[in-house]
Amino acid sequence: MLGYYFDLALRSLRRNKVLTALMVLAIALGIGASMTTLTVLHVLSGDPLPGRSSTLYYAQVDPRDMNGYLPGKSQPMYQMSWIDGMNLLRAKRADRQALMTGGLVAVQPHNTMLDPFYEAARYTTADFFPMFGAPFEYGHAWNASDDEAHARVVVISAALNDKLFGETDSTGQTLRLSGAAFRIVGVLGNWHPNPQFYDLLRKSYDENEGVYVPLSSSQDVGIHHDGSVDCWGKGGTGINPDHASRCAWLQFWVQLDTPAEAAVYKTFLIHYSEQQNALGRFQRPPNVQLRDVMQWLDYNQVVPDDVRLQTWLAFGFLLVCLVNTMGLMLAKFMRRAGELGVRRALGASKRSLFAQLLVESGVVGLAGGIGGLLLALLGLWLVRRQPAEYAPLAHLDPTMLLATFLLALGASLLAGLLPAWRACQITPALQLKSH
């Protein structure tokens, strides 16, 4: 029966080509605009580490003085000082933990055909790689012993490996960074978490570091970080803070595999703050936060407000398109009153007629979905030409491809409900008498 209704729908749509084209165009325009903005929102608000993000937490404490303190309202410092970061790292109260910062490092290639250049770098500790699930194409990460020994080792990205060494395994090679020699122990595989949740102060989207070195070694060599620094009291200006300064410039992430472990760790942070307060380092009452990845992204409002606004506006436009489509369908179905009256007189039930007209609406929706997909691809191409940092990520993935047709089909069926119901209320006797 469905095949029969589909055949009737195609015949009906071919008889009224102009009206059909207008309905398909209205659906396509609404779907194209909606899916363009929805795809951008989907990319920006996605989980950067599916399956892991609920066990990764960003830890914050508050070592500042009482200046500007508002009880119950003040948030802890965004980053960690060196003293607090190292204290928490050495406490080893989490399943895994990583202390880090970012910067730019001068790369001096062995290949004389390449000029020296600067590369984004991450100075971190050994647990960074297993904690965040970073895959390796060649070699492996360094270990905790390398951190303790201040080893001159480095992990590089696949893109940097290809640039410096071609598509070969570069592990064991020497790489000069800011004048110091480092031994390459690993080359990362395809790993591009977006947003770059672990350090949102540098860049949120579409940039992963090419160089990863032990935090301890970066300090020995004098590779300075290139990020935000927040100082308090007489901590200084924040330019190249030393380890004893009252400045926060490091990020501290921990892996806690269960909610119970997270609760225990937050209690540990409170006790740590109380201890530091007793020692005179902290002046404020314990003020700590422990947010998982998605909570951290929500807190930082990573998705730009203009993207959310554009999405709402696009769906408002889709609603306008649906109202127009509903009007066109109502006019089309009512013009077929005679045909529908004859079918009723021959024994067709209202339910059968309703199903037939909804199938016709669905066909319009599928055709509009194809047009909307093409318009969405065009819209995303235009988004990728914008200067926004997230622009290169605007691509339609399989999930959004399926959503395009589901939205088009659902929208057309919704638009066809009222016209189909009205058409089914036609009295057969009146139509037969008029004919």
Short mmCIF file of N, CA and C in Angstrom, two decimals, residues 202-343:
data_model
loop_
_atom_site.label_atom_id
_atom_site.label_comp_id
_atom_site.label_asym_id
_atom_site.label_seq_id
_atom_site.Cartn_x
_atom_site.Cartn_y
_atom_site.Cartn_z
N ARG A 202 44.85 29.49 25.34
CA ARG A 202 45.68 29.70 24.14
C ARG A 202 44.81 29.75 22.89
N LYS A 203 44.10 28.70 22.62
CA LYS A 203 43.20 28.68 21.48
C LYS A 203 42.23 27.53 21.66
N SER A 204 40.98 27.78 21.33
CA SER A 204 39.95 26.78 21.62
C SER A 204 39.82 25.73 20.54
N TYR A 205 40.04 26.10 19.28
CA TYR A 205 39.71 25.20 18.18
C TYR A 205 40.84 25.10 17.16
N ASP A 206 40.90 23.92 16.56
CA ASP A 206 41.70 23.70 15.35
C ASP A 206 43.17 24.06 15.50
N GLU A 207 43.73 23.79 16.66
CA GLU A 207 45.18 23.95 16.80
C GLU A 207 45.68 23.00 17.87
N ASN A 208 46.46 22.05 17.48
CA ASN A 208 47.13 21.18 18.44
C ASN A 208 48.62 21.39 18.31
N GLU A 209 49.32 21.22 19.42
CA GLU A 209 50.75 21.49 19.43
C GLU A 209 51.51 20.50 18.57
N GLY A 210 52.65 20.95 18.08
CA GLY A 210 53.52 20.06 17.31
C GLY A 210 54.63 19.48 18.15
N VAL A 211 54.88 20.07 19.31
CA VAL A 211 56.00 19.66 20.17
C VAL A 211 55.50 19.47 21.60
N TYR A 212 55.92 18.35 22.22
CA TYR A 212 55.57 18.06 23.62
C TYR A 212 56.86 17.68 24.34
N VAL A 213 57.21 18.44 25.37
CA VAL A 213 58.43 18.15 26.13
C VAL A 213 58.09 18.10 27.61
N PRO A 214 58.89 17.39 28.41
CA PRO A 214 58.65 17.35 29.85
C PRO A 214 58.69 18.75 30.45
N LEU A 215 57.74 19.04 31.34
CA LEU A 215 57.67 20.35 31.97
C LEU A 215 58.98 20.68 32.67
N SER A 216 59.56 19.70 33.36
CA SER A 216 60.82 19.94 34.08
C SER A 216 61.94 20.32 33.13
N SER A 217 62.00 19.64 31.99
CA SER A 217 63.07 19.94 31.02
C SER A 217 62.88 21.32 30.40
N SER A 218 61.63 21.70 30.16
CA SER A 218 61.39 23.02 29.58
C SER A 218 61.89 24.12 30.51
N GLN A 219 61.76 23.90 31.80
CA GLN A 219 62.23 24.89 32.76
C GLN A 219 63.75 24.93 32.82
N ASP A 220 64.39 23.77 32.69
CA ASP A 220 65.86 23.73 32.69
C ASP A 220 66.44 24.48 31.50
N VAL A 221 65.84 24.24 30.35
CA VAL A 221 66.36 24.83 29.10
C VAL A 221 66.02 26.31 29.02
N GLY A 222 65.00 26.71 29.75
CA GLY A 222 64.60 28.11 29.71
C GLY A 222 63.62 28.41 28.60
N ILE A 223 62.88 27.39 28.16
CA ILE A 223 61.83 27.63 27.17
C ILE A 223 60.65 28.24 27.89
N HIS A 224 60.39 29.48 27.65
CA HIS A 224 59.35 30.18 28.39
C HIS A 224 57.98 29.86 27.81
N HIS A 225 57.02 29.85 28.70
CA HIS A 225 55.66 29.59 28.25
C HIS A 225 55.12 30.85 27.58
N ASP A 226 54.06 30.68 26.82
CA ASP A 226 53.46 31.80 26.09
C ASP A 226 51.95 31.74 26.32
N GLY A 227 51.55 32.10 27.52
CA GLY A 227 50.14 32.02 27.87
C GLY A 227 49.78 33.05 28.90
N SER A 228 48.57 32.92 29.43
CA SER A 228 48.08 33.88 30.41
C SER A 228 48.76 33.66 31.76
N VAL A 229 49.04 34.76 32.45
CA VAL A 229 49.62 34.72 33.80
C VAL A 229 48.80 35.66 34.68
N ASP A 230 48.38 35.15 35.83
CA ASP A 230 47.58 35.95 36.76
C ASP A 230 48.31 36.02 38.10
N CYS A 231 48.76 37.21 38.47
CA CYS A 231 49.51 37.39 39.71
C CYS A 231 48.66 38.14 40.73
N TRP A 232 48.98 37.94 42.01
CA TRP A 232 48.24 38.61 43.07
C TRP A 232 49.23 39.13 44.11
N GLY A 233 48.75 40.05 44.93
CA GLY A 233 49.63 40.64 45.96
C GLY A 233 50.82 41.30 45.32
N LYS A 234 52.01 40.93 45.78
CA LYS A 234 53.25 41.44 45.22
C LYS A 234 53.93 40.37 44.38
N GLY A 235 53.11 39.68 43.60
CA GLY A 235 53.63 38.57 42.80
C GLY A 235 54.41 38.99 41.59
N GLY A 236 54.32 40.27 41.22
CA GLY A 236 55.05 40.74 40.05
C GLY A 236 54.13 41.04 38.90
N THR A 237 54.72 41.22 37.74
CA THR A 237 53.96 41.60 36.54
C THR A 237 53.42 40.40 35.79
N GLY A 238 53.93 39.22 36.07
CA GLY A 238 53.47 38.04 35.34
C GLY A 238 54.31 37.72 34.12
N ILE A 239 55.33 38.51 33.84
CA ILE A 239 56.20 38.23 32.69
C ILE A 239 57.26 37.24 33.14
N ASN A 240 57.25 36.06 32.54
CA ASN A 240 58.21 34.99 32.88
C ASN A 240 58.27 34.76 34.40
N PRO A 241 57.17 34.33 35.02
CA PRO A 241 57.16 34.15 36.48
C PRO A 241 58.12 33.04 36.91
N ASP A 242 58.77 33.24 38.05
CA ASP A 242 59.63 32.18 38.56
C ASP A 242 58.81 31.24 39.43
N HIS A 243 59.43 30.17 39.89
CA HIS A 243 58.69 29.14 40.61
C HIS A 243 58.17 29.59 41.96
N ALA A 244 58.77 30.59 42.55
CA ALA A 244 58.34 31.04 43.87
C ALA A 244 57.38 32.22 43.81
N SER A 245 57.09 32.72 42.62
CA SER A 245 56.26 33.92 42.49
C SER A 245 54.80 33.62 42.81
N ARG A 246 54.10 34.67 43.19
CA ARG A 246 52.67 34.56 43.45
C ARG A 246 51.91 34.76 42.14
N CYS A 247 52.11 33.84 41.24
CA CYS A 247 51.49 33.91 39.92
C CYS A 247 50.96 32.53 39.53
N ALA A 248 49.80 32.51 38.90
CA ALA A 248 49.21 31.26 38.42
C ALA A 248 49.34 31.23 36.89
N TRP A 249 49.92 30.14 36.37
CA TRP A 249 50.17 30.07 34.93
C TRP A 249 50.19 28.63 34.39
N LEU A 250 49.79 27.69 35.21
CA LEU A 250 49.80 26.27 34.84
C LEU A 250 48.39 25.69 34.92
N GLN A 251 48.15 24.67 34.10
CA GLN A 251 46.88 23.94 34.17
C GLN A 251 47.13 22.57 34.81
N PHE A 252 46.17 22.15 35.64
CA PHE A 252 46.33 20.88 36.34
C PHE A 252 45.08 20.02 36.11
N TRP A 253 45.28 18.88 35.43
CA TRP A 253 44.20 17.95 35.13
C TRP A 253 44.43 16.64 35.87
N VAL A 254 43.34 16.02 36.31
CA VAL A 254 43.43 14.74 36.99
C VAL A 254 42.42 13.77 36.39
N GLN A 255 42.75 12.50 36.44
CA GLN A 255 41.83 11.45 36.01
C GLN A 255 41.30 10.74 37.26
N LEU A 256 39.98 10.72 37.39
CA LEU A 256 39.30 10.08 38.52
C LEU A 256 38.21 9.20 37.92
N ASP A 257 38.36 7.90 38.04
CA ASP A 257 37.55 6.97 37.26
C ASP A 257 36.12 6.81 37.75
N THR A 258 35.81 7.23 38.96
CA THR A 258 34.45 7.09 39.48
C THR A 258 34.02 8.39 40.16
N PRO A 259 32.70 8.64 40.23
CA PRO A 259 32.22 9.83 40.96
C PRO A 259 32.67 9.83 42.42
N ALA A 260 32.77 8.64 43.03
CA ALA A 260 33.22 8.57 44.42
C ALA A 260 34.65 9.08 44.55
N GLU A 261 35.50 8.70 43.60
CA GLU A 261 36.89 9.18 43.61
C GLU A 261 36.93 10.70 43.45
N ALA A 262 36.05 11.22 42.60
CA ALA A 262 36.01 12.67 42.38
C ALA A 262 35.61 13.39 43.67
N ALA A 263 34.64 12.84 44.39
CA ALA A 263 34.22 13.45 45.66
C ALA A 263 35.35 13.44 46.67
N VAL A 264 36.07 12.32 46.73
CA VAL A 264 37.21 12.20 47.66
C VAL A 264 38.29 13.20 47.28
N TYR A 265 38.55 13.35 45.99
CA TYR A 265 39.62 14.26 45.56
C TYR A 265 39.24 15.72 45.86
N LYS A 266 37.97 16.05 45.69
CA LYS A 266 37.57 17.43 46.01
C LYS A 266 37.76 17.70 47.50
N THR A 267 37.46 16.70 48.33
CA THR A 267 37.71 16.84 49.77
C THR A 267 39.20 17.03 50.04
N PHE A 268 40.02 16.30 49.28
CA PHE A 268 41.47 16.46 49.42
C PHE A 268 41.90 17.89 49.09
N LEU A 269 41.33 18.48 48.04
CA LEU A 269 41.66 19.86 47.67
C LEU A 269 41.27 20.83 48.78
N ILE A 270 40.14 20.57 49.41
CA ILE A 270 39.71 21.42 50.53
C ILE A 270 40.70 21.30 51.69
N HIS A 271 41.09 20.08 52.03
CA HIS A 271 42.06 19.87 53.11
C HIS A 271 43.42 20.49 52.76
N TYR A 272 43.80 20.40 51.48
CA TYR A 272 45.07 21.02 51.05
C TYR A 272 45.00 22.53 51.26
N SER A 273 43.86 23.13 50.89
CA SER A 273 43.71 24.58 51.06
C SER A 273 43.76 24.96 52.53
N GLU A 274 43.14 24.15 53.38
CA GLU A 274 43.18 24.42 54.83
C GLU A 274 44.62 24.33 55.35
N GLN A 275 45.36 23.35 54.86
CA GLN A 275 46.76 23.19 55.28
C GLN A 275 47.59 24.39 54.87
N GLN A 276 47.42 24.83 53.60
CA GLN A 276 48.18 25.99 53.12
C GLN A 276 47.77 27.26 53.85
N ASN A 277 46.51 27.31 54.24
CA ASN A 277 46.04 28.47 55.02
C ASN A 277 46.72 28.50 56.38
N ALA A 278 46.86 27.32 56.99
CA ALA A 278 47.53 27.24 58.29
C ALA A 278 49.00 27.62 58.19
N LEU A 279 49.61 27.33 57.02
CA LEU A 279 51.01 27.68 56.81
C LEU A 279 51.20 29.15 56.45
N GLY A 280 50.11 29.86 56.19
CA GLY A 280 50.19 31.27 55.87
C GLY A 280 50.28 31.58 54.39
N ARG A 281 50.29 30.56 53.54
CA ARG A 281 50.36 30.81 52.09
C ARG A 281 49.01 31.27 51.56
N PHE A 282 47.93 30.60 51.96
CA PHE A 282 46.59 30.97 51.54
C PHE A 282 45.97 31.86 52.61
N GLN A 283 45.21 32.84 52.18
CA GLN A 283 44.52 33.71 53.13
C GLN A 283 43.00 33.51 53.09
N ARG A 284 42.49 33.11 51.94
CA ARG A 284 41.04 32.95 51.82
C ARG A 284 40.60 31.60 52.39
N PRO A 285 39.35 31.49 52.80
CA PRO A 285 38.82 30.18 53.18
C PRO A 285 38.91 29.23 51.99
N PRO A 286 38.91 27.91 52.23
CA PRO A 286 39.01 26.96 51.10
C PRO A 286 38.01 27.26 50.00
N ASN A 287 38.53 27.46 48.82
CA ASN A 287 37.70 27.79 47.66
C ASN A 287 38.23 26.96 46.49
N VAL A 288 37.60 25.83 46.25
CA VAL A 288 38.10 24.89 45.25
C VAL A 288 36.99 24.55 44.25
N GLN A 289 37.40 24.10 43.08
CA GLN A 289 36.47 23.60 42.07
C GLN A 289 37.10 22.39 41.41
N LEU A 290 36.24 21.44 41.02
CA LEU A 290 36.69 20.25 40.32
C LEU A 290 35.62 19.94 39.27
N ARG A 291 35.88 20.37 38.03
CA ARG A 291 34.90 20.22 36.95
C ARG A 291 35.40 19.21 35.94
N ASP A 292 34.49 18.36 35.44
CA ASP A 292 34.89 17.46 34.37
C ASP A 292 34.95 18.21 33.05
N VAL A 293 35.31 17.54 31.98
CA VAL A 293 35.59 18.22 30.71
C VAL A 293 34.39 19.03 30.23
N MET A 294 33.20 18.39 30.18
CA MET A 294 32.04 19.08 29.64
C MET A 294 31.60 20.22 30.57
N GLN A 295 31.71 20.02 31.87
CA GLN A 295 31.40 21.11 32.80
C GLN A 295 32.39 22.27 32.63
N TRP A 296 33.64 21.95 32.38
CA TRP A 296 34.66 22.98 32.18
C TRP A 296 34.37 23.77 30.90
N LEU A 297 33.94 23.08 29.84
CA LEU A 297 33.61 23.77 28.61
C LEU A 297 32.38 24.65 28.79
N ASP A 298 31.39 24.16 29.53
CA ASP A 298 30.20 24.97 29.79
C ASP A 298 30.55 26.20 30.62
N TYR A 299 31.39 26.02 31.63
CA TYR A 299 31.78 27.14 32.49
C TYR A 299 32.48 28.22 31.67
N ASN A 300 33.29 27.80 30.72
CA ASN A 300 34.05 28.76 29.90
C ASN A 300 33.25 29.28 28.71
N GLN A 301 32.02 28.79 28.54
CA GLN A 301 31.17 29.22 27.43
C GLN A 301 31.94 29.18 26.11
N VAL A 302 32.46 27.98 25.83
CA VAL A 302 33.32 27.81 24.67
C VAL A 302 32.56 28.08 23.37
N VAL A 303 31.28 27.70 23.32
CA VAL A 303 30.50 27.95 22.10
C VAL A 303 30.18 29.44 22.03
N PRO A 304 30.61 30.14 20.97
CA PRO A 304 30.36 31.58 20.87
C PRO A 304 28.87 31.89 20.88
N ASP A 305 28.50 33.00 21.54
CA ASP A 305 27.10 33.38 21.63
C ASP A 305 26.48 33.63 20.25
N ASP A 306 27.28 34.16 19.32
CA ASP A 306 26.72 34.45 17.99
C ASP A 306 26.33 33.17 17.26
N VAL A 307 27.03 32.06 17.54
CA VAL A 307 26.67 30.79 16.90
C VAL A 307 25.32 30.30 17.42
N ARG A 308 25.11 30.40 18.72
CA ARG A 308 23.80 30.02 19.28
C ARG A 308 22.69 30.89 18.73
N LEU A 309 22.95 32.19 18.64
CA LEU A 309 21.94 33.11 18.11
C LEU A 309 21.61 32.78 16.66
N GLN A 310 22.64 32.54 15.86
CA GLN A 310 22.41 32.20 14.46
C GLN A 310 21.59 30.92 14.32
N THR A 311 21.82 29.95 15.22
CA THR A 311 21.06 28.70 15.17
C THR A 311 19.59 28.96 15.45
N TRP A 312 19.29 29.75 16.47
CA TRP A 312 17.90 30.07 16.78
C TRP A 312 17.25 30.84 15.63
N LEU A 313 17.97 31.77 15.04
CA LEU A 313 17.42 32.53 13.91
C LEU A 313 17.15 31.62 12.72
N ALA A 314 18.05 30.66 12.48
CA ALA A 314 17.87 29.74 11.35
C ALA A 314 16.64 28.86 11.55
N PHE A 315 16.43 28.41 12.78
CA PHE A 315 15.23 27.59 13.03
C PHE A 315 13.97 28.44 12.99
N GLY A 316 14.09 29.72 13.33
CA GLY A 316 12.95 30.62 13.14
C GLY A 316 12.62 30.75 11.66
N PHE A 317 13.65 30.84 10.83
CA PHE A 317 13.44 30.91 9.38
C PHE A 317 12.82 29.62 8.86
N LEU A 318 13.26 28.48 9.42
CA LEU A 318 12.66 27.19 9.04
C LEU A 318 11.18 27.17 9.37
N LEU A 319 10.80 27.72 10.52
CA LEU A 319 9.39 27.77 10.90
C LEU A 319 8.58 28.59 9.90
N VAL A 320 9.14 29.72 9.47
CA VAL A 320 8.47 30.54 8.45
C VAL A 320 8.29 29.74 7.16
N CYS A 321 9.33 29.02 6.78
CA CYS A 321 9.25 28.19 5.57
C CYS A 321 8.18 27.11 5.70
N LEU A 322 8.05 26.53 6.89
CA LEU A 322 7.04 25.50 7.11
C LEU A 322 5.63 26.06 7.02
N VAL A 323 5.45 27.28 7.55
CA VAL A 323 4.13 27.91 7.45
C VAL A 323 3.76 28.14 5.98
N ASN A 324 4.74 28.60 5.20
CA ASN A 324 4.49 28.81 3.77
C ASN A 324 4.19 27.48 3.07
N THR A 325 4.96 26.45 3.43
CA THR A 325 4.73 25.13 2.83
C THR A 325 3.36 24.60 3.20
N MET A 326 2.94 24.83 4.44
CA MET A 326 1.62 24.39 4.88
C MET A 326 0.53 25.05 4.05
N GLY A 327 0.69 26.36 3.80
CA GLY A 327 -0.29 27.06 2.98
C GLY A 327 -0.36 26.51 1.56
N LEU A 328 0.81 26.23 0.99
CA LEU A 328 0.84 25.68 -0.38
C LEU A 328 0.23 24.29 -0.41
N MET A 329 0.50 23.47 0.59
CA MET A 329 -0.07 22.13 0.63
C MET A 329 -1.58 22.18 0.80
N LEU A 330 -2.03 23.10 1.64
CA LEU A 330 -3.48 23.22 1.84
C LEU A 330 -4.18 23.60 0.54
N ALA A 331 -3.58 24.56 -0.20
CA ALA A 331 -4.16 24.95 -1.49
C ALA A 331 -4.14 23.77 -2.47
N LYS A 332 -3.06 23.03 -2.48
CA LYS A 332 -2.93 21.90 -3.41
C LYS A 332 -3.92 20.79 -3.08
N PHE A 333 -4.04 20.44 -1.82
CA PHE A 333 -4.93 19.35 -1.43
C PHE A 333 -6.39 19.72 -1.63
N MET A 334 -6.75 20.99 -1.36
CA MET A 334 -8.14 21.40 -1.52
C MET A 334 -8.53 21.47 -2.99
N ARG A 335 -7.57 21.72 -3.86
CA ARG A 335 -7.86 21.72 -5.30
C ARG A 335 -8.17 20.32 -5.79
N ARG A 336 -7.80 19.32 -5.00
CA ARG A 336 -8.05 17.93 -5.39
C ARG A 336 -9.28 17.38 -4.66
N ALA A 337 -10.17 18.28 -4.28
CA ALA A 337 -11.35 17.85 -3.53
C ALA A 337 -12.19 16.85 -4.32
N GLY A 338 -12.35 17.08 -5.60
CA GLY A 338 -13.15 16.17 -6.43
C GLY A 338 -12.55 14.78 -6.46
N GLU A 339 -11.25 14.69 -6.70
CA GLU A 339 -10.58 13.39 -6.74
C GLU A 339 -10.70 12.66 -5.42
N LEU A 340 -10.50 13.41 -4.31
CA LEU A 340 -10.58 12.78 -2.99
C LEU A 340 -12.00 12.36 -2.66
N GLY A 341 -12.99 13.17 -3.12
CA GLY A 341 -14.39 12.81 -2.89
C GLY A 341 -14.77 11.53 -3.60
N VAL A 342 -14.28 11.36 -4.80
CA VAL A 342 -14.55 10.13 -5.54
C VAL A 342 -13.95 8.92 -4.83
N ARG A 343 -12.74 9.07 -4.31
CA ARG A 343 -12.10 7.96 -3.58
C ARG A 343 -12.89 7.60 -2.34
#
